[in-house]
Structure formats: C-alpha cells, structure tokens
Coordinates of C-alpha atoms in Angstrom, one line a residue:
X1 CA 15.2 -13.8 1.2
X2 CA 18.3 -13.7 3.8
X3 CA 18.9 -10.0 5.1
X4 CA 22.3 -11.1 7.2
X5 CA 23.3 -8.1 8.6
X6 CA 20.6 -5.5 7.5
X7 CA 18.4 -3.7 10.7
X8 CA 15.2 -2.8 10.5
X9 CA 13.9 0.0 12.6
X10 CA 10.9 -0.7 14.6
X11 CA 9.5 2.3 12.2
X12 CA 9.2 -0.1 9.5
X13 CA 8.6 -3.4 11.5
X14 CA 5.3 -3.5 10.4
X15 CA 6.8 -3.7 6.6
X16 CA 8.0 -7.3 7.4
X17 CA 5.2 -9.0 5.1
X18 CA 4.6 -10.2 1.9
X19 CA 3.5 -8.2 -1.1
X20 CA 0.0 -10.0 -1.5
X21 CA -0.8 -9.5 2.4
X22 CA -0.4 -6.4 2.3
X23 CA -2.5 -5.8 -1.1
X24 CA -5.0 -7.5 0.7
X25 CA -5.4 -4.9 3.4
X26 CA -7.3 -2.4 3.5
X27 CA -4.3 -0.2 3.2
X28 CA -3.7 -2.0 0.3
X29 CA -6.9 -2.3 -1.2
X30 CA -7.7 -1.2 -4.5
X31 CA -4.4 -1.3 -6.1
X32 CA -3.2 -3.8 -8.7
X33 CA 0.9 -3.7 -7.9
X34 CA 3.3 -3.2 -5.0
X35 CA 6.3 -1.1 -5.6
X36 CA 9.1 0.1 -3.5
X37 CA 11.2 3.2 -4.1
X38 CA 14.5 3.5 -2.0
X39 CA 16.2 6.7 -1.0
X40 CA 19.8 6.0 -0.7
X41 CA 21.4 9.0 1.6
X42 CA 24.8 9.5 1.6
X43 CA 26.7 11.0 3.7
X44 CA 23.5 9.6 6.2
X45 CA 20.4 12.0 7.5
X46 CA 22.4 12.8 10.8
X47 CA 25.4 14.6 9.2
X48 CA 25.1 17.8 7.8
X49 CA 24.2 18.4 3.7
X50 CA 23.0 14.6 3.0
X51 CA 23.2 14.0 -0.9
X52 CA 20.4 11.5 -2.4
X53 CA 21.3 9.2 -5.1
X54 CA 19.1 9.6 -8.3
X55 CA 19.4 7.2 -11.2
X56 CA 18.3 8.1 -14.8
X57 CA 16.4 5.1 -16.5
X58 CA 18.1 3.9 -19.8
X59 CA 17.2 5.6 -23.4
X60 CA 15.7 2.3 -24.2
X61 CA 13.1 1.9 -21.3
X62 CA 9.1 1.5 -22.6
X63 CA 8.1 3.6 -20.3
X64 CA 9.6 6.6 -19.1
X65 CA 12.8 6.7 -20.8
X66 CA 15.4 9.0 -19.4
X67 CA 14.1 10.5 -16.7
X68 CA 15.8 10.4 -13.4
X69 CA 14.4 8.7 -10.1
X70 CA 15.1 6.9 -7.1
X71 CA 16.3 3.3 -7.4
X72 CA 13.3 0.5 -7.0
X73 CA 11.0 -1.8 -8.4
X74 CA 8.1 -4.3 -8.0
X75 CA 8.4 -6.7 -5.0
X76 CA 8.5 -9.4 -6.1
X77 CA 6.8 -13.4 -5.2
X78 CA 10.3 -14.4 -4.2
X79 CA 10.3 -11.6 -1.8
X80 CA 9.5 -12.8 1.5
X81 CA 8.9 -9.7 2.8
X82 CA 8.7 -5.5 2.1
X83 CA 11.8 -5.3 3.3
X84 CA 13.3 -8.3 1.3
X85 CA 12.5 -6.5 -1.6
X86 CA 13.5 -2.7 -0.8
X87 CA 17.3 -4.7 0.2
X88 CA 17.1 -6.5 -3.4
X89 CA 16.5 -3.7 -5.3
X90 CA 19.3 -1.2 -4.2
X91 CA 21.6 -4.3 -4.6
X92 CA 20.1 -5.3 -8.2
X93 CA 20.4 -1.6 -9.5
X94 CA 22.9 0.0 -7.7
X95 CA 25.4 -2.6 -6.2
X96 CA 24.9 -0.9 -2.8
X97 CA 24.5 -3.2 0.4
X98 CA 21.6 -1.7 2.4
X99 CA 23.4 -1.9 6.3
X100 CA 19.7 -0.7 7.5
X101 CA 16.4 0.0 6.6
X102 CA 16.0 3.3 8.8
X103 CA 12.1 4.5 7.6
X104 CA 9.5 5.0 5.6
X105 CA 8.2 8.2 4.1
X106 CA 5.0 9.3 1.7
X107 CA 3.6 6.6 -0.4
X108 CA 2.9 7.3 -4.1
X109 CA 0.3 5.7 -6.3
X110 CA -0.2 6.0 -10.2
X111 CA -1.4 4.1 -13.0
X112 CA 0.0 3.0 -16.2
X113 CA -1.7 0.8 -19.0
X114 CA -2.3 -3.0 -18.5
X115 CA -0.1 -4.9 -20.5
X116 CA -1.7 -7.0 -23.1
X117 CA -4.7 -4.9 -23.9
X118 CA -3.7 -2.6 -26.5
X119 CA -3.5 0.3 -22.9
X120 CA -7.3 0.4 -22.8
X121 CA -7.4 -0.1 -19.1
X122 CA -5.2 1.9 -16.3
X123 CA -3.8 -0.8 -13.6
X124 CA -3.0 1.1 -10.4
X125 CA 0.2 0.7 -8.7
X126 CA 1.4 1.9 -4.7
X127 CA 5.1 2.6 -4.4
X128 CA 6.2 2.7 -0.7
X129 CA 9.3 4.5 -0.3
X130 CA 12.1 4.0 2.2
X131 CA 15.1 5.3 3.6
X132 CA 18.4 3.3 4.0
X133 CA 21.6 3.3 5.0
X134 CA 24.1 1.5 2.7
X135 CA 27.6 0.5 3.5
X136 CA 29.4 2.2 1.0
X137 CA 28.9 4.7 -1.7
X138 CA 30.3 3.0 -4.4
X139 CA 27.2 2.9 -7.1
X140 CA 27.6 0.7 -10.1
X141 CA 24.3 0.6 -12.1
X142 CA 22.4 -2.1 -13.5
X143 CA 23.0 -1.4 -17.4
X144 CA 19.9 -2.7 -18.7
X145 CA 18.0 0.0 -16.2
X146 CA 19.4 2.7 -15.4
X147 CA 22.4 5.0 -17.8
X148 CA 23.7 7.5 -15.2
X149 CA 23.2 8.3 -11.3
X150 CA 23.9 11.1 -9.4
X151 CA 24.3 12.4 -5.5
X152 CA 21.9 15.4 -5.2
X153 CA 20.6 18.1 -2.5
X154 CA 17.5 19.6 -2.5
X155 CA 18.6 22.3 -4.3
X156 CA 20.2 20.4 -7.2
X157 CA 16.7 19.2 -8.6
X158 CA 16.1 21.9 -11.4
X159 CA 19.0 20.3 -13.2
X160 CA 17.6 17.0 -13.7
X161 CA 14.5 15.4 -15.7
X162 CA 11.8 13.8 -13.0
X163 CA 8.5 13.7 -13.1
X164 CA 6.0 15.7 -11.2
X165 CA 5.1 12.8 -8.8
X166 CA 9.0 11.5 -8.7
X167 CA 9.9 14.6 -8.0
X168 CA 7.4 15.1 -5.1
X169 CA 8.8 11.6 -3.9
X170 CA 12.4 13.0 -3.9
X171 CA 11.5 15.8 -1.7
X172 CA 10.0 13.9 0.7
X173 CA 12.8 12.1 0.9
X174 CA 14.8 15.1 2.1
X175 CA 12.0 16.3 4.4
X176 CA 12.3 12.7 5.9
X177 CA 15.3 13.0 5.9
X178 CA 15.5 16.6 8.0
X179 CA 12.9 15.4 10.5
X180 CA 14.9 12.4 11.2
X181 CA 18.2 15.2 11.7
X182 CA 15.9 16.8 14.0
X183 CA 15.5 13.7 16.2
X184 CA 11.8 13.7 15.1
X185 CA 10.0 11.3 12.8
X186 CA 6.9 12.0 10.6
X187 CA 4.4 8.8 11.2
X188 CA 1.4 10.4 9.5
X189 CA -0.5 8.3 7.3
X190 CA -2.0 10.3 3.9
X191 CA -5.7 10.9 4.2
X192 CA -5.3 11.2 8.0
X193 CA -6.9 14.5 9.5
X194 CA -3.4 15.2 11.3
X195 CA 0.5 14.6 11.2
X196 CA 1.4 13.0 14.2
X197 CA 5.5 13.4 16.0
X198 CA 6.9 11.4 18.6
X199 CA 10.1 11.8 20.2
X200 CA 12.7 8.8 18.7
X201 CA 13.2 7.3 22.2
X202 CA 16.7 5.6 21.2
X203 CA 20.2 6.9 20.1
X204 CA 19.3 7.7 16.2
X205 CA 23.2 7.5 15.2

C-alpha cells in the first residue's frame, strides 16, 4: 500500500512489516490473528481536552453488536506493512486521512471462536493499537460496520456501551495520550518488570 503523505514516528518504525513477520516473532508467537485498533484524537494530544473518536458497531454485527469501540480491523495480506493497514482502516471506516502515525500504546489480545467448527475452539487474536493524527475531523462511517460515532473524554465513558477490555484500550489511549502532552512517551512493553520514559528529543508539535 502507498502512504503519500502519512509520517511515521520513529516510535513506531519498527511497525513497518508485514502481518505474518511479525506473527512469526516471538512477540508474535502464539497468536492466530493480527489486529490494529486506531485512536483517532481530535483536537491532537498537544492541545488541551483531546476528544477520542468512538464508533458503535452496527445492530447487525455477529459478534458484538452495538457496542462502541475504536475504529480497526485485521491487517490484511494486501497490507504491506502495520502501518499500511492502521492508515486503511481509519480511511475504510471513518473516511479520515491519517496525516501521521504518532505512537503506539498497550496491546490487547482475546479470543473468539474459530469459524467453521461449530465455536469448539478459541483462536487468539493481538490487537496493536495506535495513535494518529488525521487531517480533518470530518467522520463518515462505513455503513455496513459501524451505526454511530462519537468524540469522547475520559470522563464521557459511563455513557457508552464498551467492553471491559475495549474499555481498558480506550483509556490507554488517553493515558498515551497525556504522556505524549507531557513531552514523555510510555515505551514499556507488557510482561516487562518496569516502565521505561525517555525524554522525546524532537519538537512533538
């Protein structure tokens, strides 16, 4: 896929592979998919009060039907990269044009039955979530998905329906999202003893 135009912070540079190298890492090992989530920030993470967008998936959805989340999806074999696929699916569901790819924050795995086999075996999926800026705030939604969207704080969460795990995602979204205000980024990796902080060494905004 063509990103003309998109950056990608050194923060994520290591994201610039495809889906099956990475499930064959030992990062990756173990886990049957690759998913991206993609927290959209508007205003961005440097001014103050940054609003998330949150889209609710449609009534007729297998799995999961109206409940709210964070745009994303599978990356997919045409995806040349990560990346590739985190820009293709804010533009598929949310007609947004990602401008950058600005992080990444706290991974989240879970498991849902294997197609085909009536659900008598789990297959267990990692969803990598990033942060981007887009150009414009101008959402149309992917109908077959997605029903509604909306541009939340922190504080707004009690009013929608996520999950326990999306809503854990969300909120590390806005922690990523503080840190980065804060001229600090988190590059802990989950299962490591320690969170580690380094001083952003470039002009953030």
């Amino acid at each position: 896929m063509d990103r003309p135009g998109v950056r990608v912070s050194p923060e994520v540079q290591n994201r610039l592979i495809p889906a099956k190298s990475f499930l064959a890492s030992p990062e990756g090992h173990g886990y049957h998919r690759l998913v991206v989530g993609v927290a959209i920030f508007h205003p961005r993470p440097g001014d103050d009060q940054p609003k998330l967008l949150i889209v609710k998936r449609s009534a007729q959805e297998r799995f999961l039907p109206n409940v709210w989340e964070i745009p994303g999806g599978h990356v997919d074999p045409d995806d040349g990269t990560i990346i590739d696929a985190v820009v293709r699916e804010a533009q598929e569901e949310t007609a947004l044009t990602v401008s950058e790819v600005m992080g990444e924050f706290e991974h989240f795995v879970y498991t849902v039955p294997a197609e085909g086999d009536g659900g008598a075996e789990e297959r267990t999926t990692i969803q990598l979530n990033f942060a981007v800026e887009v150009q414009d705030a101008t959402v149309v939604l992917s109908d077959r998905k997605h029903q509604d969207h909306a541009w939340v704080s922190a504080d707004d969460l009690g009013g929608y329906a996520l999950t326990e795990g999306m809503e854990k995602v969300v909120r590390d979204a806005f922690q990523w999202a503080e840190q980065r205000r804060s001229g600090l980024e988190d590059i802990g990796i989950e299962g490591t003893d320690k969170v580690q902080y380094v001083q952003i060494q470039r002009a953030i905004w």
